[in-house]
Short mmCIF file of C-alpha atoms and ligand atoms in Angstrom, two decimals:
data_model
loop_
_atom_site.label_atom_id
_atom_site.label_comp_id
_atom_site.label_asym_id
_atom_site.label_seq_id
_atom_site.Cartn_x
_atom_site.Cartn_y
_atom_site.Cartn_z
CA UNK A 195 -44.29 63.34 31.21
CA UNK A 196 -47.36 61.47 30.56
CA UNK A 197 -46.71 57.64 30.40
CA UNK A 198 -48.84 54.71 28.76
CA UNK A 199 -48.83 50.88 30.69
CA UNK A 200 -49.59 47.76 29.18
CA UNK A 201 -49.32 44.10 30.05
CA UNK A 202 -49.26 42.26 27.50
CA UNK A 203 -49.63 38.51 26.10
CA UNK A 204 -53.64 37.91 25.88
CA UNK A 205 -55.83 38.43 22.60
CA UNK A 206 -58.10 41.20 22.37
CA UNK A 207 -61.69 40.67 22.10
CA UNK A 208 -63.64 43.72 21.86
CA UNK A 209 -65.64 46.68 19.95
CA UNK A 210 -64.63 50.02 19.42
CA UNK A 211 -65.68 52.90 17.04
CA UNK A 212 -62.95 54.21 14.85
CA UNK A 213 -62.85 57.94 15.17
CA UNK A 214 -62.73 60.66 12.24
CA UNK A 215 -60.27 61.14 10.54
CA UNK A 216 -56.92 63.42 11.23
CA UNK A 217 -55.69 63.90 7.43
CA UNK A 218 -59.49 64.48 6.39
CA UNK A 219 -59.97 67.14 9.09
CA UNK A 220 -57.21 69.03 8.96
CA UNK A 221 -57.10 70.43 5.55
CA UNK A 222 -60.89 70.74 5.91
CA UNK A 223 -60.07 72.92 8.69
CA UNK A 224 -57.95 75.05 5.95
CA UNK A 225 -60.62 75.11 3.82
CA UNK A 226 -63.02 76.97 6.50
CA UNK A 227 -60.68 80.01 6.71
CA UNK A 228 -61.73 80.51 2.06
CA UNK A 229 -64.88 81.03 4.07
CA UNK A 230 -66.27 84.22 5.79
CA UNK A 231 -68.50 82.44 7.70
CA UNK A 232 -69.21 79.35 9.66
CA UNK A 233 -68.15 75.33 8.94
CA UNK A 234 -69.25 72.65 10.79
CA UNK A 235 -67.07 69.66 11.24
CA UNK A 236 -69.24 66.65 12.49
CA UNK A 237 -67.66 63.60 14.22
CA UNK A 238 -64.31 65.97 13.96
CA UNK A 239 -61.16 64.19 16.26
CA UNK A 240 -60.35 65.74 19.58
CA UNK A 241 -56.42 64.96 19.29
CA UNK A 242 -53.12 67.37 19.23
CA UNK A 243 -53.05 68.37 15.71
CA UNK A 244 -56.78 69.75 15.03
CA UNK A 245 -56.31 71.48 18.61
CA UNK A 246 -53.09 73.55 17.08
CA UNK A 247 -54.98 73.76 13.94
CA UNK A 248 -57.67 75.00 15.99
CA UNK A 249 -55.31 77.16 17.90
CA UNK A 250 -53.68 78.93 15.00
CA UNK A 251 -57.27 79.84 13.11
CA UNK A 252 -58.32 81.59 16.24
CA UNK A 253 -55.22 83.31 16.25
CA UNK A 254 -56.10 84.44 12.64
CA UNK A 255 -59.23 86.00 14.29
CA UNK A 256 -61.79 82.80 13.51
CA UNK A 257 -64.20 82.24 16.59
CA UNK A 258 -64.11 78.33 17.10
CA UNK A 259 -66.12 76.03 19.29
CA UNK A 260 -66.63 72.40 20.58
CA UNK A 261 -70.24 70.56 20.85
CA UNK A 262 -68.82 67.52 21.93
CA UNK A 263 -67.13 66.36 18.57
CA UNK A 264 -68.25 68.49 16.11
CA UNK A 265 -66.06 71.28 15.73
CA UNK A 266 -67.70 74.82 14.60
CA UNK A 267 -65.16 77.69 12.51
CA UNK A 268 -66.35 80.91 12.36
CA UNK A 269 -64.13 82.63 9.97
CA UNK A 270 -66.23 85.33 9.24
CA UNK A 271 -63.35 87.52 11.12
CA UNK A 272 -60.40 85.77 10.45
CA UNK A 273 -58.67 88.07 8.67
CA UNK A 274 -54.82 87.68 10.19
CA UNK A 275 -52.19 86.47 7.87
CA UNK A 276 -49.37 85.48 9.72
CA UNK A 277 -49.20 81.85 11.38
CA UNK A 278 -47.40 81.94 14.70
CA UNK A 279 -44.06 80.05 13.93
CA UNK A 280 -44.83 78.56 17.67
CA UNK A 281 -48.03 76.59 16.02
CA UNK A 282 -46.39 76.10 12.52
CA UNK A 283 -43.35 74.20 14.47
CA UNK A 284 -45.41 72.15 15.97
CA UNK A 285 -47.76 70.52 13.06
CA UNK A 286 -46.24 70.08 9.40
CA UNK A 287 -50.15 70.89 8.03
CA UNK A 288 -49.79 74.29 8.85
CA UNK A 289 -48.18 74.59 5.56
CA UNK A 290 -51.68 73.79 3.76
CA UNK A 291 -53.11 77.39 5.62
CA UNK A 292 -50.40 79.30 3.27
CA UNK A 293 -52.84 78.70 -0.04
CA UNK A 294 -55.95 79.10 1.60
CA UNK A 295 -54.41 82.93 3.38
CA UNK A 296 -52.99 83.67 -0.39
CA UNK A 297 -56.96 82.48 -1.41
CA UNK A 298 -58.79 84.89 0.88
CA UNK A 299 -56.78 87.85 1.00
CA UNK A 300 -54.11 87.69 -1.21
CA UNK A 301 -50.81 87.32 1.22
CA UNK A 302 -49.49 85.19 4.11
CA UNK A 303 -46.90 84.54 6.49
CA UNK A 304 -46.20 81.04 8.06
CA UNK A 305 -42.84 79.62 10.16
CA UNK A 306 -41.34 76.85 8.46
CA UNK A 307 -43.38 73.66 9.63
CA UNK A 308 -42.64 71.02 12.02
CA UNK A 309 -44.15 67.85 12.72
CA UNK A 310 -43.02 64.53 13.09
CA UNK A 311 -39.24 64.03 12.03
CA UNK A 312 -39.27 60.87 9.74
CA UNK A 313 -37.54 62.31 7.01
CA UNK A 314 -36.30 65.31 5.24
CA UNK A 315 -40.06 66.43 4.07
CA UNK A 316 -39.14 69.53 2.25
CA UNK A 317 -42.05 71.86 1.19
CA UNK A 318 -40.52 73.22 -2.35
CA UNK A 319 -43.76 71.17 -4.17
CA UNK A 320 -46.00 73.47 -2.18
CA UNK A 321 -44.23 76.70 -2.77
CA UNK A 322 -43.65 75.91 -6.59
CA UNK A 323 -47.60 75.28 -6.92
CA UNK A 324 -48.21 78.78 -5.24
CA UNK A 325 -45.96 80.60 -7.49
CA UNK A 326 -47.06 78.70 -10.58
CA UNK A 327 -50.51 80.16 -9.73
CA UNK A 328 -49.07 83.27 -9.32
CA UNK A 329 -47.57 83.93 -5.85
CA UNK A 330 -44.35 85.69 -5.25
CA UNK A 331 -42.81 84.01 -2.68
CA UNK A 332 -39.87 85.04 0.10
CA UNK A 333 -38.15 83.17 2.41
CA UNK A 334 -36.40 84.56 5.61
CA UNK A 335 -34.21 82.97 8.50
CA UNK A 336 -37.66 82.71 10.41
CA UNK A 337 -40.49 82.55 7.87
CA UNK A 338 -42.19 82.29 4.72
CA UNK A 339 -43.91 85.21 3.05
CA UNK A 340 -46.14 85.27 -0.17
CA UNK A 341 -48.17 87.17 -1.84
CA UNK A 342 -50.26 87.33 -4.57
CA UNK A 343 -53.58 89.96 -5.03
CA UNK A 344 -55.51 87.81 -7.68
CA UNK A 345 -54.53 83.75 -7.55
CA UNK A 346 -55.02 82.82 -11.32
CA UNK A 347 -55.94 79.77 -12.94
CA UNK A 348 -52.94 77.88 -14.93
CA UNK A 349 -51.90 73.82 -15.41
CA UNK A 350 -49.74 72.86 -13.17
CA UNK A 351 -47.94 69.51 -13.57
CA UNK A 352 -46.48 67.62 -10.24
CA UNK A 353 -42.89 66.40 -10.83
CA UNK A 354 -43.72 63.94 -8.15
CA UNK A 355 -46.98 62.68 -6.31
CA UNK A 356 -47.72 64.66 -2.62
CA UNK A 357 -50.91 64.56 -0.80
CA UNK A 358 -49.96 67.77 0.66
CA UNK A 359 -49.16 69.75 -1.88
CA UNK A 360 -51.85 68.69 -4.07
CA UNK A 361 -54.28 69.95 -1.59
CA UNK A 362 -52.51 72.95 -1.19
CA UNK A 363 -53.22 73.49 -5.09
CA UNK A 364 -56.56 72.52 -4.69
CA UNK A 365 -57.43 75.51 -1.42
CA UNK A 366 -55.38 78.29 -3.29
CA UNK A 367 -57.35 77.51 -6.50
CA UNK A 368 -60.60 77.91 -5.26
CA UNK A 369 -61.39 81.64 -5.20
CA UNK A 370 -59.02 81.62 -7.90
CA UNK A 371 -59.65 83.63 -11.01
CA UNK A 372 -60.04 81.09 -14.39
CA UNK A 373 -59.59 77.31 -14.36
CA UNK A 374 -56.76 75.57 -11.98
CA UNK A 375 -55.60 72.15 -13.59
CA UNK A 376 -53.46 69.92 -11.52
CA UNK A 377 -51.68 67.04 -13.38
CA UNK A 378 -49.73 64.10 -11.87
CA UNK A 379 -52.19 64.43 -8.63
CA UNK A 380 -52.09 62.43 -5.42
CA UNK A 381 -55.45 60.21 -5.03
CA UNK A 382 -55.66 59.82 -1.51
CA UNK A 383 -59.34 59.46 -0.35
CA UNK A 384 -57.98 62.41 2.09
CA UNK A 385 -57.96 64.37 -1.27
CA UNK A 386 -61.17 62.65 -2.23
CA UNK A 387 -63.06 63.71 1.08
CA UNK A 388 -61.30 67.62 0.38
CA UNK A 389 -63.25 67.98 -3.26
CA UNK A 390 -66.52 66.80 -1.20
CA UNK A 391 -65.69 69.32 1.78
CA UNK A 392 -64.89 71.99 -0.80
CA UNK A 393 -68.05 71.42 -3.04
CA UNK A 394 -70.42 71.37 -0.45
CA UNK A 395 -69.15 74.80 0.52
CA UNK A 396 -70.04 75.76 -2.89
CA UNK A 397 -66.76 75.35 -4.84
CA UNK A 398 -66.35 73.52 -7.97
CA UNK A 399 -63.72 70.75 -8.13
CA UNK A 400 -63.63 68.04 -9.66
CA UNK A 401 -61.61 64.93 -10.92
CA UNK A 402 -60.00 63.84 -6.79
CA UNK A 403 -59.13 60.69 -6.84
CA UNK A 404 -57.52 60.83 -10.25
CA UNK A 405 -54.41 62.00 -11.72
CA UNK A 406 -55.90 65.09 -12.49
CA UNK A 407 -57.79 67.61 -10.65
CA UNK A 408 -59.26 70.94 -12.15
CA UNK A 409 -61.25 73.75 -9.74
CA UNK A 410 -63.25 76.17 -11.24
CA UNK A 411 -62.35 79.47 -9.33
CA UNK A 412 -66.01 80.51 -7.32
CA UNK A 413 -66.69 84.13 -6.05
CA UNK A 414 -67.41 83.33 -2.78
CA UNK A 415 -68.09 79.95 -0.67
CA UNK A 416 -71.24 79.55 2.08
CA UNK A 417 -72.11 77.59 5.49
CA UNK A 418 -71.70 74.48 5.59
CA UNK A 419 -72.10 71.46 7.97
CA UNK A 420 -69.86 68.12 6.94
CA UNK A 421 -69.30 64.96 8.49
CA UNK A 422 -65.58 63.77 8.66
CA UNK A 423 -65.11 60.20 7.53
CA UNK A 424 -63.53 57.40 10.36
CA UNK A 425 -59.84 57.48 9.76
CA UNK A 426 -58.21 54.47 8.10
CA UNK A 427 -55.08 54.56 9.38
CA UNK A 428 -56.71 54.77 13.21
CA UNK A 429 -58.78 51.24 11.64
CA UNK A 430 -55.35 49.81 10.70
CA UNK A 431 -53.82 50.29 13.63
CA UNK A 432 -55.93 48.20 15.49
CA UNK A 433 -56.87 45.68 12.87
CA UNK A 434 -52.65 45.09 13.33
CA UNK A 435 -53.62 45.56 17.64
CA UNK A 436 -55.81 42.27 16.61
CA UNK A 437 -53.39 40.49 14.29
CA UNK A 438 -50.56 41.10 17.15
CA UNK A 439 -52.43 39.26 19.50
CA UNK A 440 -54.31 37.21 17.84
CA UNK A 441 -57.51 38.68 18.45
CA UNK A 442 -61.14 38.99 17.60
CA UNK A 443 -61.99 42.55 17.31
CA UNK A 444 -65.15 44.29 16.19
CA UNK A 445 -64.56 47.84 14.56
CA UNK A 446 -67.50 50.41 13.92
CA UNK A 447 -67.48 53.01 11.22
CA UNK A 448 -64.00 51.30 9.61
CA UNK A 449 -63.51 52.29 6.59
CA UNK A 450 -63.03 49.14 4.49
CA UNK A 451 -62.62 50.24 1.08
CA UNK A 452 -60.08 52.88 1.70
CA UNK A 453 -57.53 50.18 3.34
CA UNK A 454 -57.86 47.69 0.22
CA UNK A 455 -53.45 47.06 0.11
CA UNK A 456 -53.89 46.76 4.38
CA UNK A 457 -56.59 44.17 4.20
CA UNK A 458 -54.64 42.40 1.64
CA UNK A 459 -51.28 42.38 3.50
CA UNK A 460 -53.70 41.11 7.15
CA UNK A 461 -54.66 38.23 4.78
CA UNK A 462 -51.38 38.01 3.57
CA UNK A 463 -50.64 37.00 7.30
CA UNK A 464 -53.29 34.68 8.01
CA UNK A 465 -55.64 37.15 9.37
CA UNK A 466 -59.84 37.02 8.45
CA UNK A 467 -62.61 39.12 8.24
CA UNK A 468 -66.23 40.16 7.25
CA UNK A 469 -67.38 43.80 6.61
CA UNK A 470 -70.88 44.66 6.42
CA UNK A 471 -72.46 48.33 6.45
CA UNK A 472 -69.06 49.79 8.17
CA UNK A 473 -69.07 47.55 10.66
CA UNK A 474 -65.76 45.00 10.36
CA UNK A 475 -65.28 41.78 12.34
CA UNK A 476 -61.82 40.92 12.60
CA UNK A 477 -60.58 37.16 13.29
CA UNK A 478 -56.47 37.49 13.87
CA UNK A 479 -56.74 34.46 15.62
CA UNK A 480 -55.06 32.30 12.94
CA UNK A 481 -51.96 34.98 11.51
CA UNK A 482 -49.16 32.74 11.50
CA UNK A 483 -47.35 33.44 7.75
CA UNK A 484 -44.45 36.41 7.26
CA UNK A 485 -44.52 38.80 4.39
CA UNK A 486 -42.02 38.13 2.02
CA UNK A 487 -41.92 41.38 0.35
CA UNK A 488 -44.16 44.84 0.80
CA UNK A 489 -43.50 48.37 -0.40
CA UNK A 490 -45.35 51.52 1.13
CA UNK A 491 -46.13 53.53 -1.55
CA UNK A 492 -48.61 56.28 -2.72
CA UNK A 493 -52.42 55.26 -2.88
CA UNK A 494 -53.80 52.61 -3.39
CA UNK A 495 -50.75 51.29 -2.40
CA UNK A 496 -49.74 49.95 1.36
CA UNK A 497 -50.02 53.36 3.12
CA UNK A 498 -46.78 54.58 4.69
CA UNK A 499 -48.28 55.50 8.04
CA UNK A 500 -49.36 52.08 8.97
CA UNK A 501 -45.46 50.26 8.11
CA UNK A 502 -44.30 50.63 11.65
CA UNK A 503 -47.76 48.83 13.25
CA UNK A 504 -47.43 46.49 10.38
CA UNK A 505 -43.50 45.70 11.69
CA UNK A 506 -44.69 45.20 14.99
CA UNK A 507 -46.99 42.36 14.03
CA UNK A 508 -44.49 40.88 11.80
CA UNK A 509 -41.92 40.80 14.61
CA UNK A 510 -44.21 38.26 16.19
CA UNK A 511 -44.31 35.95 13.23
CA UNK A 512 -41.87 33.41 13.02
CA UNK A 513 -39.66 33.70 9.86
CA UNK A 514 -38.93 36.35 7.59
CA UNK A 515 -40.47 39.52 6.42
CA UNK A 516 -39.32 42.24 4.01
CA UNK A 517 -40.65 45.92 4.11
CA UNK A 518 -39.14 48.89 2.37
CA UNK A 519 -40.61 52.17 3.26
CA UNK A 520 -40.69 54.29 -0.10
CA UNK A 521 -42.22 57.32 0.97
CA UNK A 522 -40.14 58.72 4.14
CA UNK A 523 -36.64 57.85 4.04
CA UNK A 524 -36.49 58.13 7.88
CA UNK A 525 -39.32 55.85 8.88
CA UNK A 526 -37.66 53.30 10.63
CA UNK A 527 -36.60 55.19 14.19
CA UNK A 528 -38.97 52.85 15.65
CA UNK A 529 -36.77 49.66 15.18
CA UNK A 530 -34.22 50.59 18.05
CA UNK A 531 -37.39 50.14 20.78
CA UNK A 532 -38.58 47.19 18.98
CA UNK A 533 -35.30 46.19 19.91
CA UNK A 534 -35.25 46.60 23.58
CA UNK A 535 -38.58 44.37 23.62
CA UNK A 536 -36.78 41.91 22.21
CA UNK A 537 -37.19 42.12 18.38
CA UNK A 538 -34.87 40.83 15.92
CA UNK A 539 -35.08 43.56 12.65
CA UNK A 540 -32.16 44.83 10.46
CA UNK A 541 -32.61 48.23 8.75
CA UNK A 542 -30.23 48.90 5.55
CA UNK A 543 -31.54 52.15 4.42
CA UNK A 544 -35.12 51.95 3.16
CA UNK A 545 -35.01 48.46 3.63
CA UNK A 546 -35.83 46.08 6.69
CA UNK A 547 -35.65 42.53 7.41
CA UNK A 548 -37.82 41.29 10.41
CA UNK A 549 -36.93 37.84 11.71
CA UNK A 550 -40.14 36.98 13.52
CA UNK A 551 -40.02 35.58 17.24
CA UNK A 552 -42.77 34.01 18.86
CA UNK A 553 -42.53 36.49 21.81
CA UNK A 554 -41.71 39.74 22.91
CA UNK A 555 -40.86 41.25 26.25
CA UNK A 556 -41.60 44.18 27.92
CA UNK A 557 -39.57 46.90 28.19
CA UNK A 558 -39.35 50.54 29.00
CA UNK A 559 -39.90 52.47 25.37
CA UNK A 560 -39.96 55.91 24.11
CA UNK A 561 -42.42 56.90 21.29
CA UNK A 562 -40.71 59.22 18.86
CA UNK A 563 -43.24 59.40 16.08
CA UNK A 564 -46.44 59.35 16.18
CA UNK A 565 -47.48 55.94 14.12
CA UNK A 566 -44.05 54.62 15.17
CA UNK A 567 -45.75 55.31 18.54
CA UNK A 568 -48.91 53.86 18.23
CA UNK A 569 -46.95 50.70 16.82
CA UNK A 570 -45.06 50.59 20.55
CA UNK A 571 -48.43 50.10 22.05
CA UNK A 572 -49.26 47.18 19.84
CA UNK A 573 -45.78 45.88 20.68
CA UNK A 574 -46.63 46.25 24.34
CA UNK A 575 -50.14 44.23 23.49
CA UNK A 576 -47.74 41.31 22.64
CA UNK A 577 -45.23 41.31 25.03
CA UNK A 578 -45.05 39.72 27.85
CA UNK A 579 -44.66 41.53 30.93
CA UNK A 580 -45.02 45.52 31.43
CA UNK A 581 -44.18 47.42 28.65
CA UNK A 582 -44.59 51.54 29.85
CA UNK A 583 -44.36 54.06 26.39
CA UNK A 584 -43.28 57.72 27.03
CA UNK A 585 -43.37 60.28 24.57
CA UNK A 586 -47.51 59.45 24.47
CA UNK A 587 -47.90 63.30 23.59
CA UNK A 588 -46.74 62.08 20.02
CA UNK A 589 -49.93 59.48 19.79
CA UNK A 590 -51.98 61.95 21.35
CA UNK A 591 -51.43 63.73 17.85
CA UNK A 592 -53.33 61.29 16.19
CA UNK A 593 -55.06 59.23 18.05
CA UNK A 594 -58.17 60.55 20.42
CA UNK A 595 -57.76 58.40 22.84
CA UNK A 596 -55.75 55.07 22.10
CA UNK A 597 -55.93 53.81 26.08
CA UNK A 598 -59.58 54.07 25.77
CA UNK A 599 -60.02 52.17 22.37
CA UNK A 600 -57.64 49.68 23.60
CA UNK A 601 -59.37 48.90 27.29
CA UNK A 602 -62.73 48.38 24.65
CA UNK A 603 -60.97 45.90 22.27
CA UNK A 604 -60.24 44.21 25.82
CA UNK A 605 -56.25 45.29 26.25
CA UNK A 606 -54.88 45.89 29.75
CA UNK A 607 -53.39 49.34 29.41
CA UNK A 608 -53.63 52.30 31.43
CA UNK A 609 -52.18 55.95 31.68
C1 UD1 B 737 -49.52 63.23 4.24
C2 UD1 B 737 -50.11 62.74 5.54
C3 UD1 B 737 -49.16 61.77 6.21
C4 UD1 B 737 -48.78 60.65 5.25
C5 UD1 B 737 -48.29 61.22 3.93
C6 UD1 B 737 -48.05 60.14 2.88
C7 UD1 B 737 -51.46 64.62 6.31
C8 UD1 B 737 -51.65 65.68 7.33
N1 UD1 B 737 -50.33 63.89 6.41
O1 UD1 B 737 -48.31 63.91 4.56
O2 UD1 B 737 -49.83 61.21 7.35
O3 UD1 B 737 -47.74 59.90 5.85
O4 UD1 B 737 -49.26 62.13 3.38
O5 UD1 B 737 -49.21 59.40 2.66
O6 UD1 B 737 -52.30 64.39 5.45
N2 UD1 B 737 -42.31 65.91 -0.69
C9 UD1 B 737 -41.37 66.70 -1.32
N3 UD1 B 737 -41.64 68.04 -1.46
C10 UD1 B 737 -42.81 68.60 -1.01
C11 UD1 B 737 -43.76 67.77 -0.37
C12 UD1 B 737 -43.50 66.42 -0.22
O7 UD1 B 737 -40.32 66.23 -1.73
O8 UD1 B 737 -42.99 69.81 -1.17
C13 UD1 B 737 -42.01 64.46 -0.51
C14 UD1 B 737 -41.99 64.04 0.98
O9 UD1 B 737 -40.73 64.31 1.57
C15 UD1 B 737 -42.30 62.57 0.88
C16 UD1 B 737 -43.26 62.50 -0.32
O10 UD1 B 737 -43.09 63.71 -1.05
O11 UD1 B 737 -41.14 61.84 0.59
C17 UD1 B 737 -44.71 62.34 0.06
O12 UD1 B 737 -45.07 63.37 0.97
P1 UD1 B 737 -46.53 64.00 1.03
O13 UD1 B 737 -47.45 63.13 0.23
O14 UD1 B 737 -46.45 65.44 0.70
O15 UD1 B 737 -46.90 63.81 2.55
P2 UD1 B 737 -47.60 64.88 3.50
O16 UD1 B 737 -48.64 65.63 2.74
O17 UD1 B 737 -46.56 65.62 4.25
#
């Protein structure tokens, strides 16, 4: 099993280029099967989850290539409807393809979805939405099955907000029959980036990035070329690589504006910085102050995937900070490695306390998740000593290549 090393205990000083985005791509990568024809995704991430994503749309009968990172779909044949429960085990996403299938051609079959295990993450939002729209809907031991030969245009009202299944409302709507109205939407920029996708293709959507989103069912969609935008939470994780070592880091196409409750919780800490036409220059060099409360919660809020890099940081600041993770109710797996590096954090449900120490150690630590993972590498950053990760094929989900970015914002890790 692949293994990351780090030795720890200097400040980074560095640039490196934040890669696109994995939440943008992936139901983008949906939204190319409503297509018979070919997408374009420029600047697309080479990681685990668009390869399976990639994997399963071939298996659907798309044709797919690489030109370094732009990723071409050409779905013109893809006219399969069942998802290998292999592929569907292995990404949670995979449950997206089930609206776009019912969108093209009426039916689909997908295994129940995997993905990382950080809480119960059932999928009943995403199978009421289908059969609100008109999908009948079985479940066996092994699968899902639904059908439905005309998707039809209704209001359908979220009992509570999900980034997933509002894009899943948003693919099976488009070559919907009527008008598709979703109330009580997730506003993600994720979603935001999915209306753009989904326009340019020649849908009509509008109102992401509000509560309510309505899509205009279309006939049919065309070619289309798109650039994915840098991913935030990649930015986060090493604006926190940065604060945890008191760095200077420079960070190309970083999203600024779409990590508004992150920048304000790095301030929070002590930590500067200047943005200027995508480019941000971070000074960490001065975080010195605990957090004395923060909630993850849906957007705008502090975004759930960067709590465990933003517990790593605090671990390193003397006194104590207060995080309760709203979103997953099994986010905190992390804490028992953060413990082995020497870490002093007590978890009481959704809530954890994080007595800061000046310094960690190195220690031998197993990645379980991957932004839990990717928080074990900052934690390495700041410890002294070796620190050696296993379990990188969970980072490798997300991130492109994290030893790479690292060695450029001047870390000593290797593979
Ligand atoms: C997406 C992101 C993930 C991020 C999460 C929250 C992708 C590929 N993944 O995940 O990185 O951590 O948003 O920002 O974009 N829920 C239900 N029933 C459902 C669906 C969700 O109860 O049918 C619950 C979940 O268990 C969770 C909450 O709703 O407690 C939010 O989940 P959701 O927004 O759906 O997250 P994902 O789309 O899975």
């Amino acid at each position: 099993m692949e293994q990351i090393r780090i030795r720890g205990g200097t400040p980074l000083c560095g640039e490196a280029a934040i890669q696109g985005s994995k939440n943008a791509a992936l139901p983008m990568m949906a939204a190319a099967l409503l297509h018979k024809g070919t997408s374009v995704l420029l600047g697309c991430p080479r990681i685990a989850d668009v390869f399976c994503m990639e994997k399963i749309l071939q298996s659907l009968g798309a044709a797919t290539w690489w030109e370094g990172n732009n990723l071409h779909l050409d779905c013109q044949s893809a006219d399969g409807f069942q998802v290998p429960a292999a592929y569907a085990k292995e990404m949670r996403s995979s449950v997206i393809l089930l609206g776009a299938l019912l969108g093209r051609q009426g039916k689909g079959r997908i295994g129940y979805p995997g993905g990382c295990i950080i809480g119960k993450r059932p999928i009943d939002l995403h199978l009421q939405t289908l059969q609100a729209l008109g999908a009948k809907i079985f479940e066996t031991d092994e699968a899902i099955v639904a059908s439905c030969p005309k998707i039809k245009g209704c209001h359908i009202y979220f009992p509570s907000v999900s980034v997933g299944a509002t894009e899943q409302g948003m693919l099976a709507a488009v070559l919907g029959e009527g008008t598709t109205c979703l109330h009580n939407c997730a506003k993600e920029p994720e979603i935001q980036w999915l209306q753009k996708f989904l326009n340019q293709m020649g849908a009509s959507v509008t109102g992401a990035g509000t509560e309510n989103i309505s899509i205009h069912g279309v006939k049919a969609l065309k070619d289309t070329r798109f650039s994915v935008p840098p991913d935030r939470i990649v930015a986060g994780t090493y604006l926190c690589a940065a604060a945890i070592t008191r760095g200077r880091i420079t960070l190309k196409n970083c999203p600024a504006k779409e990590l508004t409750a992150f920048l304000l919780a790095y301030q929070k800490m002590g930590g500067q910085y200047v943005e200027k036409n995508g480019t941000l220059l971070a000074d960490a060099s001065r975080i010195a102050f605990p957090i004395v409360e923060l909630t993850t919660a849906v957007y705008p809020g502090f975004p759930t995937d960067l709590q465990s890099p933003l517990m790593a940081v605090l671990a390193t600041i003397p006194g104590q900070s207060h995080l309760i993770e709203n979103i997953f109710e099994d986010r905190y797996k992390t804490v028992r490695e953060f413990l082995r590096m020497g870490a002093d954090i007590q978890v009481r449900g959704r809530d954890a306390w994080i007595n800061g120490r000046k310094c960690l150690h190195g220690a031998n630590v197993t990645a379980k998740e991957l932004r839990g993972g990717a928080a074990l590498v900052l934690a390495g950053l700041a410890a002294h000593g070796e620190t050696i990760i296993s379990g990188r094929q969970y980072i490798d989900r997300g991130y492109e290549n994290i030893c790479r970015d690292i060695l450029r914002l001047g870390g000593n890790i290797s593979e």
